[in-house]
C-alpha cells in the first residue's frame, strides 16, 4: 500500500502534466540486429605525430608510432623489442621504419646487419639507395686492408677501453675474470697507454705486455714477475685470437680512416661472420662500445640503434651488461634501441636471464608477430600481454602484429608502399621457384589492389613529412 500523501501527489501531478511514466513493450530481436545498438569501439591511437606504420586492424585507423614523440608522455623509455617467427614481416617493418624515420632531418640510424645473401647484408640495397657504403666486417677482407675498428681507439675513454677488453675476454672465456687476471690486464693496459703516444695503441701491444710484463708492475704489488706473467697468460691467449686467429684483421690495427659517423645511416655488415660462433657477441661488444664513445653525442639529434639477431647481445651476460649501460646512458641523449629477436625463450632461459630481464624491462614498446601457441603463451607471461592478445598471436598472418606500447595494445597491419617494396623484400630470389613466382605474382596483385587506397594514404603521409621534415621534438 502506498501512503496517502504520495498517492495524492501523484494524482495532482498527473492532473496537471498528464501521465509521467510510460510502459515499454519488450522487443524480440536477434544479436545480429541488436549489435547496431552498441556501436563497435577501438582503443585510442598514439597520436598523429611521428612515423606511420600502417593501420589498426579493428578500426581501420592509421597507426602512427614514434618513440621520441611519445617519450615522457606515453612511454617511460624509447626502446623497442620486435619478436616473431621468420617470414612474418619483422625485417620489412624495421626497414620501412628506418626509411621513414630518415625523412626527419634530425634522425640518425645505426644498423647491425647480421643476415644477408649473395655475399652482402640484407640492408645493402637500402644503403645503396641512400648513397651509403656499409661497414663490412669480414675477417678475409680485413687481411686485405678491409675495415678495422680499434678497441684501443683514443676516441674511447681509458675506462671504456679497459671495460671493453674485459668484456671481450669474458665472452671468449665464458666466465668472468678473476682478480689476478684482471690485475694483469689492468697493468698491461695502463703501461701501453702511458708509453705509446706516437701512434694508436693496438691489441698486439697489450698481448706483448701481458707476455712480457714490466718489473715495476710486480714490484708495485710486491709479487714476483713470473707470477704477473702467469696471471696474464690466459688473457694474452684470448686476445691473440683477435690478433693472429680467426678474427684477425678486424680489430688489430688503427681504426679505418673515413668512417662517416655523421651519415644519416650507418650499416655494420656482419653477414660474413658465423652467427653461432663466439665471434658474434665479441663483435657486438666492440661495436656497441665503439659507438657509445664515438657516435652518441649531446647534439640534440635523435638516434636509433637497430640490432638484427639481437639474442647475441641479450644471451651473453657480459655483453648484455655493456648494453644495459648504453641504454641507460643513451636515454638521456636521445637514443632508441631496437632489438629484433625470433623467440623470447632464446634469451629468458639462457645464461643471461637476469640481464635479459633488465633489458626487456627497458623496452616499453613490444611488437609481436606470429608465434606458435606455446611460444605465444610464454611471451605473454614474460611481457604481460592481455589474454585476448596472446590467443590471437598464433593466428596472425604475415604483416600483422600485436603492438604493446606501454600497455596500449592494438593489432596493426604494416603497410608498404610501392617505392619501398623493392628495397624491403630482398630474399625473393632465394625463396621462390619459377612456379611460385607465377602464383606469387597473382596473389600479390590481388593484395596490392586490396590495399591500394591504404598505401596511397601512407604515400601521402610520407609526402607531408617531406614538406616539413624537421622534428617537433625539443
PDB file of C-alpha atoms in Angstrom, residues 14 20 111 120 139 229 252 302 382 390 432 460:
ATOM      1  CA  UNK A  14      -0.998  13.564 -13.337  1.00  0.00           C
ATOM      2  CA  UNK A  20       4.518  10.696 -16.190  1.00  0.00           C
ATOM      3  CA  UNK A 111      72.063  -0.938 -38.023  1.00  0.00           C
ATOM      4  CA  UNK A 120      76.150  -8.831 -48.752  1.00  0.00           C
ATOM      5  CA  UNK A 139      87.957 -11.423 -41.472  1.00  0.00           C
ATOM      6  CA  UNK A 229     103.218 -13.209 -16.310  1.00  0.00           C
ATOM      7  CA  UNK A 252      94.212  -5.496 -34.501  1.00  0.00           C
ATOM      8  CA  UNK A 302      67.633  11.548 -32.186  1.00  0.00           C
ATOM      9  CA  UNK A 382      57.010 -12.623 -19.632  1.00  0.00           C
ATOM     10  CA  UNK A 390      48.033 -13.989 -26.515  1.00  0.00           C
ATOM     11  CA  UNK A 432      60.747 -18.661 -54.882  1.00  0.00           C
ATOM     12  CA  UNK A 460      50.585  10.966 -48.802  1.00  0.00           C
TER      13      UNK A 460
END
